[in-house]
Short mmCIF file of C-alpha atoms in Angstrom, two decimals:
data_model
loop_
_atom_site.label_atom_id
_atom_site.label_comp_id
_atom_site.label_asym_id
_atom_site.label_seq_id
_atom_site.Cartn_x
_atom_site.Cartn_y
_atom_site.Cartn_z
CA MET A 317 -103.08 3.75 -0.99
CA PRO A 318 -100.08 1.74 -2.24
CA VAL A 319 -97.84 3.69 -4.58
CA VAL A 320 -96.62 1.51 -7.42
CA MET A 321 -94.58 4.20 -9.22
CA ASP A 322 -93.09 7.34 -7.72
CA ALA A 323 -91.86 10.50 -9.46
CA ASP A 324 -88.29 9.29 -9.86
CA ARG A 325 -89.38 5.97 -11.29
CA MET A 326 -91.83 7.69 -13.64
CA GLY A 327 -89.08 9.96 -14.96
CA ARG A 328 -86.79 7.02 -15.67
CA THR A 329 -89.63 5.04 -17.24
CA LEU A 330 -90.42 7.85 -19.70
CA MET A 331 -86.72 8.22 -20.45
CA ARG A 332 -86.52 4.49 -21.25
CA ILE A 333 -89.59 4.71 -23.49
CA ALA A 334 -88.08 7.68 -25.37
CA HIS A 335 -84.89 5.68 -26.01
CA GLU A 336 -86.94 2.70 -27.16
CA ILE A 337 -88.81 4.92 -29.60
CA LEU A 338 -85.59 6.25 -31.08
CA GLU A 339 -84.11 2.78 -31.27
CA ARG A 340 -87.11 1.33 -33.06
CA ASN A 341 -87.29 4.21 -35.51
CA ALA A 342 -83.56 4.46 -36.13
CA ALA A 343 -83.78 3.86 -39.88
CA PRO A 344 -82.73 6.93 -41.95
CA GLY A 345 -85.54 9.48 -41.88
CA GLY A 346 -87.39 7.38 -39.31
CA VAL A 347 -87.42 10.08 -36.65
CA ASP A 348 -88.73 12.66 -39.12
CA GLU A 349 -91.83 10.58 -39.65
CA LEU A 350 -92.71 10.42 -35.96
CA ALA A 351 -95.56 12.37 -34.34
CA LEU A 352 -96.98 12.07 -30.83
CA VAL A 353 -100.72 12.17 -30.10
CA GLY A 354 -101.80 12.18 -26.47
CA ILE A 355 -105.26 10.94 -25.49
CA ARG A 356 -107.04 13.41 -23.22
CA THR A 357 -106.69 13.92 -20.36
CA ARG A 358 -103.49 12.34 -19.01
CA GLY A 359 -102.05 11.10 -22.28
CA VAL A 360 -101.48 14.73 -23.28
CA PRO A 361 -98.84 15.70 -20.67
CA LEU A 362 -97.19 12.30 -21.09
CA ALA A 363 -96.89 12.91 -24.86
CA ARG A 364 -95.41 16.36 -24.21
CA ARG A 365 -92.86 14.93 -21.77
CA ILE A 366 -91.77 12.25 -24.23
CA ALA A 367 -91.39 14.95 -26.92
CA GLN A 368 -89.29 16.97 -24.48
CA ILE A 369 -87.03 14.00 -23.67
CA ILE A 370 -86.50 13.24 -27.39
CA ARG A 371 -85.63 16.92 -27.91
CA GLU A 372 -83.02 16.68 -25.16
CA ILE A 373 -81.55 13.46 -26.55
CA ASN A 374 -81.15 14.39 -30.21
CA GLN A 375 -82.53 17.94 -30.70
CA HIS A 376 -85.34 16.57 -32.80
CA GLU A 377 -88.74 18.26 -32.57
CA VAL A 378 -91.51 15.65 -32.71
CA PRO A 379 -94.88 17.26 -33.56
CA THR A 380 -97.36 16.71 -30.72
CA GLY A 381 -101.15 16.78 -30.74
CA MET A 382 -104.03 15.90 -28.47
CA LEU A 383 -107.06 13.76 -29.10
CA ASP A 384 -110.43 13.69 -27.34
CA ILE A 385 -112.13 10.36 -27.99
CA THR A 386 -115.52 11.11 -26.38
CA LEU A 387 -117.48 11.33 -29.64
CA TYR A 388 -116.10 7.91 -30.68
CA ARG A 389 -116.87 6.05 -27.43
CA ASP A 390 -118.79 2.81 -27.83
CA ASP A 391 -120.78 3.36 -24.65
CA LEU A 392 -122.40 6.66 -25.69
CA MET A 393 -126.20 6.57 -25.97
CA ARG A 394 -126.35 3.17 -24.28
CA HIS A 395 -128.37 4.56 -21.41
CA ALA A 396 -131.76 6.09 -22.05
CA VAL A 397 -131.15 8.85 -19.52
CA GLY A 398 -128.18 10.63 -18.06
CA PRO A 399 -125.91 13.53 -18.84
CA GLN A 400 -123.53 13.15 -21.76
CA PRO A 401 -119.81 12.91 -21.10
CA LEU A 402 -117.97 16.19 -21.52
CA VAL A 403 -116.48 16.70 -24.99
CA ARG A 404 -113.19 18.54 -25.15
CA ARG A 405 -111.17 19.82 -28.01
CA THR A 406 -109.01 17.75 -30.30
CA GLU A 407 -105.93 19.55 -31.58
CA ILE A 408 -103.74 17.86 -34.16
CA PRO A 409 -101.92 20.81 -35.77
CA PHE A 410 -100.15 18.73 -38.43
CA SER A 411 -101.09 16.27 -41.18
CA ILE A 412 -100.95 12.68 -39.98
CA ASP A 413 -100.69 11.37 -43.55
CA ASP A 414 -97.67 9.09 -43.91
CA LYS A 415 -96.58 9.78 -40.32
CA ARG A 416 -95.70 7.14 -37.75
CA ILE A 417 -98.11 8.10 -35.00
CA LEU A 418 -97.17 7.39 -31.41
CA LEU A 419 -100.46 7.27 -29.53
CA VAL A 420 -100.02 7.95 -25.80
CA ASP A 421 -102.32 7.10 -22.89
CA ASP A 422 -101.80 6.69 -19.17
CA VAL A 423 -103.50 3.33 -18.46
CA LEU A 424 -104.28 0.48 -20.84
CA TYR A 425 -107.20 -1.56 -19.50
CA THR A 426 -110.10 -2.86 -21.63
CA GLY A 427 -108.67 -1.40 -24.85
CA ARG A 428 -111.93 0.39 -25.67
CA THR A 429 -110.39 3.87 -25.40
CA ILE A 430 -107.66 2.85 -27.82
CA ARG A 431 -110.24 1.40 -30.24
CA ALA A 432 -112.03 4.78 -30.18
CA ALA A 433 -108.73 6.63 -30.61
CA LEU A 434 -107.81 4.52 -33.65
CA ASP A 435 -111.15 5.33 -35.27
CA ALA A 436 -110.70 9.02 -34.48
CA LEU A 437 -107.16 9.12 -35.88
CA ILE A 438 -108.19 7.47 -39.14
CA ASP A 439 -110.64 10.37 -39.66
CA PHE A 440 -107.65 12.72 -39.83
CA GLY A 441 -105.82 10.89 -42.57
CA ARG A 442 -103.82 7.77 -43.37
CA PRO A 443 -100.78 7.39 -41.14
CA LYS A 444 -97.99 5.02 -42.20
CA ALA A 445 -98.25 3.30 -38.83
CA ILE A 446 -99.74 3.78 -35.37
CA GLN A 447 -97.83 2.63 -32.30
CA LEU A 448 -99.19 2.64 -28.75
CA ILE A 449 -97.39 3.96 -25.67
CA VAL A 450 -98.88 3.45 -22.20
CA LEU A 451 -97.47 4.27 -18.80
CA VAL A 452 -99.29 1.36 -17.14
CA ASP A 453 -100.75 -1.82 -18.63
CA ARG A 454 -103.12 -3.30 -16.07
CA GLY A 455 -104.47 -6.20 -18.16
CA HIS A 456 -108.13 -7.27 -18.58
CA ARG A 457 -108.33 -6.54 -22.31
CA GLU A 458 -111.76 -6.82 -23.93
CA LEU A 459 -110.47 -6.13 -27.45
CA PRO A 460 -107.47 -7.46 -29.39
CA ILE A 461 -105.21 -4.48 -28.63
CA LYS A 462 -101.60 -4.51 -27.46
CA ALA A 463 -99.21 -1.71 -26.52
CA ASP A 464 -95.86 -1.27 -28.30
CA TYR A 465 -94.19 0.58 -25.42
CA VAL A 466 -95.18 -0.18 -21.81
CA GLY A 467 -93.94 1.75 -18.80
CA LYS A 468 -95.00 -0.88 -16.29
CA ASN A 469 -97.01 -4.07 -16.42
CA LEU A 470 -99.25 -4.07 -13.38
CA PRO A 471 -101.24 -7.20 -12.54
CA THR A 472 -104.57 -6.08 -11.11
CA SER A 473 -108.00 -7.47 -10.36
CA SER A 474 -110.85 -5.76 -12.15
CA SER A 475 -112.27 -4.51 -8.83
CA GLN A 476 -109.12 -2.46 -8.23
CA SER A 477 -108.60 1.03 -9.57
CA VAL A 478 -105.34 2.40 -10.96
CA GLN A 479 -104.83 6.15 -10.58
CA VAL A 480 -102.14 8.01 -12.51
CA HIS A 481 -101.30 11.43 -11.07
CA LEU A 482 -99.27 13.86 -13.15
CA MET A 483 -97.60 17.09 -12.08
CA GLU A 484 -99.29 19.14 -14.85
CA ILE A 485 -102.79 18.13 -13.74
CA ASP A 486 -102.62 16.76 -10.20
CA GLY A 487 -99.54 18.52 -8.79
CA ARG A 488 -97.54 15.29 -8.25
CA ASP A 489 -96.13 12.38 -10.24
CA GLU A 490 -97.37 9.08 -8.87
CA VAL A 491 -99.20 5.91 -9.84
CA GLU A 492 -101.41 4.46 -7.13
CA ILE A 493 -103.49 1.33 -6.93
CA GLU A 494 -106.69 1.33 -4.92
CA PRO A 495 -107.78 -1.97 -3.42
CA MET B 114 -129.78 18.76 -19.77
CA LYS B 115 -133.54 18.53 -20.00
CA LYS B 116 -135.45 16.49 -22.55
CA ASP B 117 -136.07 19.43 -24.90
CA LEU B 118 -134.51 22.73 -25.87
CA LEU B 119 -137.57 24.98 -25.93
CA GLY B 120 -135.95 28.26 -24.99
CA ILE B 121 -133.12 30.00 -23.20
CA GLY B 122 -135.60 30.65 -20.38
CA ASP B 123 -135.29 26.99 -19.29
CA LEU B 124 -131.48 26.94 -19.21
CA SER B 125 -129.24 27.75 -16.27
CA ALA B 126 -126.03 29.74 -16.73
CA GLU B 127 -124.10 26.48 -16.17
CA GLU B 128 -126.02 24.70 -18.91
CA ILE B 129 -125.38 27.61 -21.29
CA HIS B 130 -121.65 27.43 -20.57
CA LEU B 131 -121.70 23.64 -21.04
CA ILE B 132 -123.29 24.08 -24.48
CA LEU B 133 -120.77 26.76 -25.47
CA ASP B 134 -117.80 24.71 -24.23
CA THR B 135 -119.07 21.65 -26.08
CA ALA B 136 -119.52 23.77 -29.22
CA GLU B 137 -115.87 24.79 -28.90
CA ALA B 138 -114.89 21.14 -29.27
CA MET B 139 -117.42 20.55 -32.06
CA ARG B 140 -116.03 23.37 -34.16
CA GLU B 141 -112.77 21.49 -34.71
CA ILE B 142 -114.69 18.70 -36.50
CA GLY B 143 -115.70 21.19 -39.21
CA GLN B 144 -112.04 21.89 -39.93
CA ARG B 145 -111.09 18.28 -40.60
CA PRO B 146 -110.75 16.72 -44.06
CA ILE B 147 -113.45 14.20 -43.01
CA LYS B 148 -116.09 16.35 -41.29
CA LYS B 149 -117.95 13.56 -39.56
CA VAL B 150 -117.93 11.74 -36.24
CA PRO B 151 -119.96 8.58 -35.50
CA THR B 152 -121.64 9.93 -32.36
CA LEU B 153 -125.31 9.95 -33.44
CA ARG B 154 -125.09 6.91 -35.71
CA GLY B 155 -128.49 5.24 -35.99
CA LYS B 156 -130.36 8.26 -34.61
CA THR B 157 -133.07 9.87 -36.70
CA VAL B 158 -133.68 13.60 -36.58
CA VAL B 159 -136.74 15.16 -38.21
CA ASN B 160 -136.52 18.81 -39.27
CA LEU B 161 -140.07 20.11 -39.36
CA PHE B 162 -140.19 23.63 -40.78
CA TYR B 163 -143.46 25.57 -41.00
CA GLU B 164 -141.68 28.76 -42.06
CA PRO B 165 -139.18 29.50 -44.78
CA SER B 166 -135.59 29.20 -43.62
CA THR B 167 -132.24 28.91 -45.34
CA ARG B 168 -129.67 29.43 -42.63
CA THR B 169 -131.24 27.64 -39.70
CA ARG B 170 -132.47 24.61 -41.63
CA THR B 171 -129.18 24.16 -43.51
CA SER B 172 -127.24 24.69 -40.31
CA PHE B 173 -129.23 22.05 -38.40
CA GLU B 174 -128.97 19.61 -41.27
CA ILE B 175 -125.20 20.02 -41.57
CA ALA B 176 -124.84 19.67 -37.80
CA GLU B 177 -126.93 16.48 -37.82
CA LYS B 178 -124.98 14.99 -40.72
CA ARG B 179 -121.62 15.81 -39.12
CA LEU B 180 -122.72 13.78 -36.10
CA SER B 181 -123.82 10.90 -38.41
CA ALA B 182 -127.54 11.19 -37.63
CA ASP B 183 -130.08 10.25 -40.29
CA THR B 184 -131.95 13.40 -41.20
CA LEU B 185 -135.31 13.99 -42.70
CA ASN B 186 -136.63 17.38 -43.81
CA ILE B 187 -140.32 18.10 -43.92
CA ALA B 188 -141.10 21.28 -45.76
CA VAL B 189 -144.69 22.14 -45.05
CA ALA B 190 -145.43 23.28 -48.60
CA THR B 191 -145.15 19.68 -49.84
CA SER B 192 -146.72 17.91 -46.84
CA SER B 193 -150.18 16.86 -45.62
CA VAL B 194 -150.42 20.21 -43.83
CA MET B 195 -151.58 21.46 -47.23
CA LYS B 196 -154.50 19.02 -46.98
CA GLY B 197 -155.55 20.58 -43.68
CA GLU B 198 -153.77 18.43 -41.10
CA THR B 199 -153.23 20.21 -37.77
CA LEU B 200 -149.81 20.67 -36.17
CA VAL B 201 -150.74 18.26 -33.37
CA ASP B 202 -151.83 15.53 -35.78
CA THR B 203 -148.77 15.95 -37.94
CA ALA B 204 -146.54 15.84 -34.86
CA MET B 205 -148.27 12.75 -33.42
CA ASN B 206 -147.85 10.94 -36.71
CA ILE B 207 -144.19 11.80 -36.94
CA ASP B 208 -143.72 10.88 -33.29
CA ALA B 209 -145.35 7.49 -33.95
CA MET B 210 -142.45 6.66 -36.27
CA ALA B 211 -140.16 7.16 -33.25
CA PRO B 212 -137.58 9.68 -34.40
CA ASP B 213 -134.90 10.47 -31.83
CA MET B 214 -135.36 14.23 -32.11
CA ILE B 215 -137.65 16.75 -33.76
CA VAL B 216 -136.38 20.19 -34.77
CA LEU B 217 -139.37 22.51 -35.12
CA ARG B 218 -139.81 25.95 -36.61
CA HIS B 219 -143.32 27.36 -36.44
CA PRO B 220 -144.97 30.78 -36.84
CA SER B 221 -146.96 30.40 -33.59
CA SER B 222 -145.35 31.22 -30.26
CA GLY B 223 -145.50 28.18 -27.96
CA ALA B 224 -145.75 25.58 -30.74
CA CYS B 225 -142.64 23.83 -29.42
CA HIS B 226 -143.99 23.73 -25.85
CA LEU B 227 -147.20 22.21 -27.18
CA LEU B 228 -145.31 19.47 -29.03
CA SER B 229 -143.01 18.77 -26.10
CA ARG B 230 -146.07 17.77 -24.07
CA ILE B 231 -147.43 15.53 -26.82
CA CYS B 232 -144.29 13.93 -28.24
CA GLN B 233 -141.95 11.33 -26.78
CA SER B 234 -139.12 12.66 -28.92
CA PRO B 235 -137.05 15.56 -27.65
CA ILE B 236 -138.06 18.84 -29.32
CA ILE B 237 -135.53 21.47 -30.36
CA ASN B 238 -136.95 24.92 -30.93
CA ALA B 239 -135.66 26.36 -34.21
CA GLY B 240 -137.81 29.48 -33.80
CA ASP B 241 -141.42 29.71 -32.62
CA GLY B 242 -143.36 32.83 -33.60
CA LEU B 243 -142.39 35.87 -31.58
CA HIS B 244 -141.25 33.76 -28.66
CA GLU B 245 -137.74 32.26 -28.80
CA HIS B 246 -134.96 31.14 -31.10
CA PRO B 247 -132.59 29.58 -28.59
CA THR B 248 -129.91 28.17 -30.91
CA GLN B 249 -129.52 31.62 -32.51
CA ALA B 250 -128.88 33.21 -29.11
CA LEU B 251 -126.43 30.44 -28.24
CA LEU B 252 -124.45 30.93 -31.45
CA ASP B 253 -124.49 34.69 -30.86
CA ALA B 254 -123.10 34.15 -27.36
CA PHE B 255 -120.50 31.75 -28.74
CA THR B 256 -119.39 34.37 -31.29
CA ILE B 257 -119.23 37.12 -28.67
CA ARG B 258 -117.29 34.91 -26.27
CA GLU B 259 -114.83 34.02 -28.99
CA HIS B 260 -114.07 37.68 -29.73
CA LYS B 261 -114.24 39.11 -26.24
CA GLN B 262 -113.31 36.04 -24.15
CA ARG B 263 -116.26 36.82 -21.86
CA ILE B 264 -119.84 38.00 -21.83
CA GLU B 265 -120.13 39.33 -18.31
CA GLY B 266 -119.80 43.12 -18.12
CA LEU B 267 -119.90 43.72 -21.89
CA LYS B 268 -122.12 46.45 -23.26
CA VAL B 269 -124.33 44.83 -25.89
CA VAL B 270 -126.74 46.92 -27.96
CA ILE B 271 -129.56 45.35 -29.93
CA VAL B 272 -131.15 47.64 -32.52
CA GLY B 273 -134.17 47.19 -34.75
CA ASP B 274 -137.58 45.58 -34.77
CA LEU B 275 -137.75 44.57 -31.11
CA MET B 276 -141.46 43.84 -31.24
CA HIS B 277 -141.42 40.95 -33.70
CA SER B 278 -138.06 39.45 -32.82
CA ARG B 279 -137.68 36.02 -31.21
CA VAL B 280 -133.94 36.48 -31.65
CA LEU B 281 -134.17 39.47 -29.31
CA ARG B 282 -136.13 37.52 -26.70
CA SER B 283 -133.68 34.64 -26.61
CA ASN B 284 -130.69 36.97 -26.61
CA MET B 285 -132.19 39.12 -23.88
CA LEU B 286 -132.68 36.10 -21.62
CA LEU B 287 -129.24 34.70 -22.35
CA LEU B 288 -127.18 37.89 -22.16
CA THR B 289 -128.79 39.13 -18.94
CA LYS B 290 -128.38 35.64 -17.43
CA LEU B 291 -124.66 35.76 -18.20
CA GLY B 292 -124.25 39.28 -16.84
CA ALA B 293 -123.97 41.50 -19.93
CA GLU B 294 -125.15 45.12 -19.81
CA LEU B 295 -127.90 45.05 -22.41
CA TRP B 296 -129.30 48.06 -24.29
CA VAL B 297 -132.05 47.96 -26.87
CA SER B 298 -133.05 50.59 -29.36
CA GLY B 299 -135.72 50.93 -32.01
CA PRO B 300 -138.67 53.08 -33.10
CA PRO B 301 -141.16 53.50 -30.22
CA THR B 302 -143.83 51.66 -32.25
CA LEU B 303 -141.57 48.59 -32.30
CA VAL B 304 -140.51 48.62 -28.63
CA PRO B 305 -142.64 46.18 -26.59
CA VAL B 306 -144.30 47.80 -23.56
CA GLY B 307 -142.55 46.92 -20.29
CA ILE B 308 -139.40 45.56 -21.92
CA GLU B 309 -137.25 47.42 -19.36
CA ARG B 310 -138.62 45.13 -16.66
CA LEU B 311 -136.65 42.32 -18.26
CA GLY B 312 -133.41 43.96 -17.20
CA VAL B 313 -132.57 45.91 -20.34
CA ARG B 314 -132.13 49.65 -20.94
CA VAL B 315 -134.17 51.23 -23.67
CA SER B 316 -133.14 54.18 -25.80
CA THR B 317 -134.95 55.54 -28.84
CA SER B 318 -131.70 57.20 -29.89
CA VAL B 319 -129.37 54.71 -31.55
CA ASP B 320 -126.41 57.04 -31.14
CA ALA B 321 -126.90 57.18 -27.38
CA ALA B 322 -127.31 53.41 -27.14
CA VAL B 323 -124.27 52.62 -29.28
CA GLU B 324 -121.97 54.90 -27.25
CA GLY B 325 -119.11 52.75 -25.94
CA ALA B 326 -120.67 49.46 -27.05
CA ASP B 327 -118.63 46.24 -27.23
CA VAL B 328 -121.21 44.46 -29.38
CA ILE B 329 -123.87 45.80 -31.77
CA MET B 330 -126.53 43.38 -32.91
CA MET B 331 -128.89 44.45 -35.68
CA LEU B 332 -132.34 42.94 -36.10
CA ARG B 333 -134.26 42.60 -39.32
CA ILE B 334 -137.36 44.64 -40.07
CA GLN B 335 -139.87 41.80 -40.36
CA HIS B 336 -142.28 42.92 -43.04
CA GLU B 337 -144.00 39.54 -43.04
CA ARG B 338 -145.08 39.80 -39.40
CA MET B 339 -146.34 43.38 -39.61
CA GLN B 340 -150.07 43.76 -40.08
CA THR B 341 -150.01 47.54 -39.83
CA ALA B 342 -147.51 50.29 -40.58
CA PHE B 343 -145.04 50.52 -37.70
CA VAL B 344 -142.61 52.77 -39.55
CA PRO B 345 -143.55 55.53 -41.98
CA SER B 346 -141.05 54.42 -44.60
CA LEU B 347 -138.00 52.21 -44.87
CA ARG B 348 -135.97 55.24 -45.98
CA GLU B 349 -136.87 57.07 -42.79
CA TYR B 350 -136.11 53.96 -40.75
CA TYR B 351 -132.67 53.75 -42.31
CA ASN B 352 -132.00 57.42 -41.57
CA LEU B 353 -132.99 57.10 -37.91
CA PHE B 354 -132.00 53.53 -37.01
CA GLY B 355 -129.88 52.08 -39.81
CA MET B 356 -126.39 51.04 -38.73
CA THR B 357 -124.02 53.22 -40.71
CA ALA B 358 -120.27 53.64 -40.40
CA ALA B 359 -120.86 57.04 -38.75
CA ARG B 360 -122.95 55.41 -36.01
CA VAL B 361 -120.50 52.54 -35.52
CA ALA B 362 -117.84 55.18 -34.79
CA HIS B 363 -119.54 55.90 -31.44
CA ALA B 364 -118.88 52.36 -30.24
CA LYS B 365 -115.63 50.96 -28.84
CA PRO B 366 -112.81 50.69 -31.43
CA ASP B 367 -112.94 46.87 -31.20
CA VAL B 368 -116.73 46.63 -31.50
CA ILE B 369 -118.20 43.65 -33.35
CA ILE B 370 -121.30 43.96 -35.53
CA MET B 371 -123.73 41.06 -35.62
CA HIS B 372 -126.89 40.24 -37.56
CA PRO B 373 -128.92 37.02 -37.33
CA GLY B 374 -129.89 37.25 -41.02
CA PRO B 375 -131.46 37.53 -43.45
CA MET B 376 -130.23 41.10 -43.86
CA ASN B 377 -132.12 43.96 -45.46
CA ARG B 378 -129.16 45.94 -46.76
CA GLY B 379 -129.87 49.64 -46.79
CA VAL B 380 -132.74 49.23 -44.29
CA GLU B 381 -131.36 48.18 -40.91
CA ILE B 382 -127.72 47.98 -41.93
CA ALA B 383 -125.52 49.76 -44.48
CA SER B 384 -123.71 47.48 -46.90
CA ASP B 385 -120.29 48.85 -45.98
CA VAL B 386 -120.95 47.99 -42.31
CA ALA B 387 -122.33 44.52 -43.10
CA ASP B 388 -119.23 43.70 -45.15
CA GLY B 389 -116.85 45.83 -43.11
CA PRO B 390 -113.99 44.91 -40.78
CA TYR B 391 -116.13 44.88 -37.63
CA SER B 392 -118.70 42.52 -39.08
CA VAL B 393 -118.78 38.96 -37.70
CA ILE B 394 -122.00 38.09 -39.51
CA LEU B 395 -120.57 35.17 -41.50
CA GLU B 396 -118.70 33.89 -38.45
CA GLN B 397 -122.08 33.69 -36.72
CA VAL B 398 -123.28 31.44 -39.52
CA ALA B 399 -120.17 29.24 -39.28
CA ASN B 400 -120.47 28.98 -35.49
CA GLY B 401 -124.13 28.03 -35.81
CA VAL B 402 -123.18 24.55 -37.02
CA ALA B 403 -120.88 23.90 -34.03
CA VAL B 404 -123.46 25.19 -31.53
CA ARG B 405 -126.22 23.04 -33.03
CA MET B 406 -123.93 19.99 -32.96
CA ALA B 407 -123.40 20.65 -29.26
CA VAL B 408 -127.15 20.92 -28.60
CA LEU B 409 -127.90 17.73 -30.56
CA TYR B 410 -125.17 15.83 -28.75
CA LEU B 411 -126.18 17.00 -25.29
CA LEU B 412 -129.90 16.34 -25.82
CA ALA B 413 -129.26 12.89 -27.30
CA GLY B 414 -128.18 11.72 -23.86
CA GLY B 415 -131.72 12.18 -22.58
CA ALA B 416 -132.91 14.11 -19.58
CA GLU B 417 -131.13 13.87 -16.27
CA GLU B 418 -133.01 11.75 -13.77
CA ALA B 419 -133.14 14.63 -11.32
CA ASP B 420 -135.43 16.59 -13.64
#
């Protein structure tokens, strides 16, 4: 399977994204308003890593949470039979009111996950802004959604599959594309 | 999951764990400022209650509303049942209006099984006669798991009116399925014959049963289901079987005390125990909402094709 991003490249990509975040939120007090929310499963370790990099750069602690979007999916209950997708816990241990939320996911594809995540976030309060971070944007959007920070733009055909592997979950850092 | 939730007897250990894990996620929704998710939007759930109920009916209704289902409560006292309509006719009429789920509580054992054969809608058993009360056992297991991080290998003691308790039956099936060491205790007149064949140990001495227990679950003396005198007096019952602080002292220091409610204070449980530091009785009630949300969510997906 062709590897389109290796561990070294992934590390540098996340570093670049962290610097971009700080640059874009450089206004006085801007960093204090930031909070990271990772979308389960693989958005969560990515959000933690970005928080860690920001901590190393300027000793600032960005609050980090995790979001499970299953109960907000638009394809639930569309089939008369079949087991329900597994619901896992959402943990946002801070108020999102008046925060600038950095929503993190591994792959941006149709945009439907992000639509669900936006609905879920709004149920927790009224953030000042929501920005989207993705490691890979593979195109084929079905909704008007665009990422603010992109690790890598990856042209794909819809028959291909993009797999993000992360050390915390899969034991290695790698992005692969399956033909 | 299957089409209906009729009893713990139909569930595998994996399915029980799936429900409890899902409930774990559902509980967080109850802690949000906006306690609602859109998951069951456009689904209609009918709560059909042939017996009085505060906790279970409220709990189901809150769970349904938190998942955005449209809910409808039918209290039998104000329905056509009063004009002589049978359960089957009432159920067929409700089913004809195509609700997405029916939650049924009924004084006859097997009422839910009967409806599951007649109705297209999934049936959730909210207590049928002396048979089962599966969501109660699931919320009990959830509460135990939360405090003890496991169920396997725990010593659980259930004390009280074993004869008339559907809570006991569901808990017995669930706890033995998940590997707990289960003891039951009660007056001999209220111990069903042959109960030990279901994998539980019986003791008519509460003190002996409670010795070293991790969990004590008290059952209510069900006056309304007793046609004859099973106990000479409630005072005597309290003296012999009531859970007092002195009896709790025989259990493990980190024991938890449970009660499915409604409690008869001073009959099966002393007030200082019910309100004491070991009591998780109100946590059970809180967890009931999360567990019922999990059951509603999982059943809404319909039966697996393999079934």
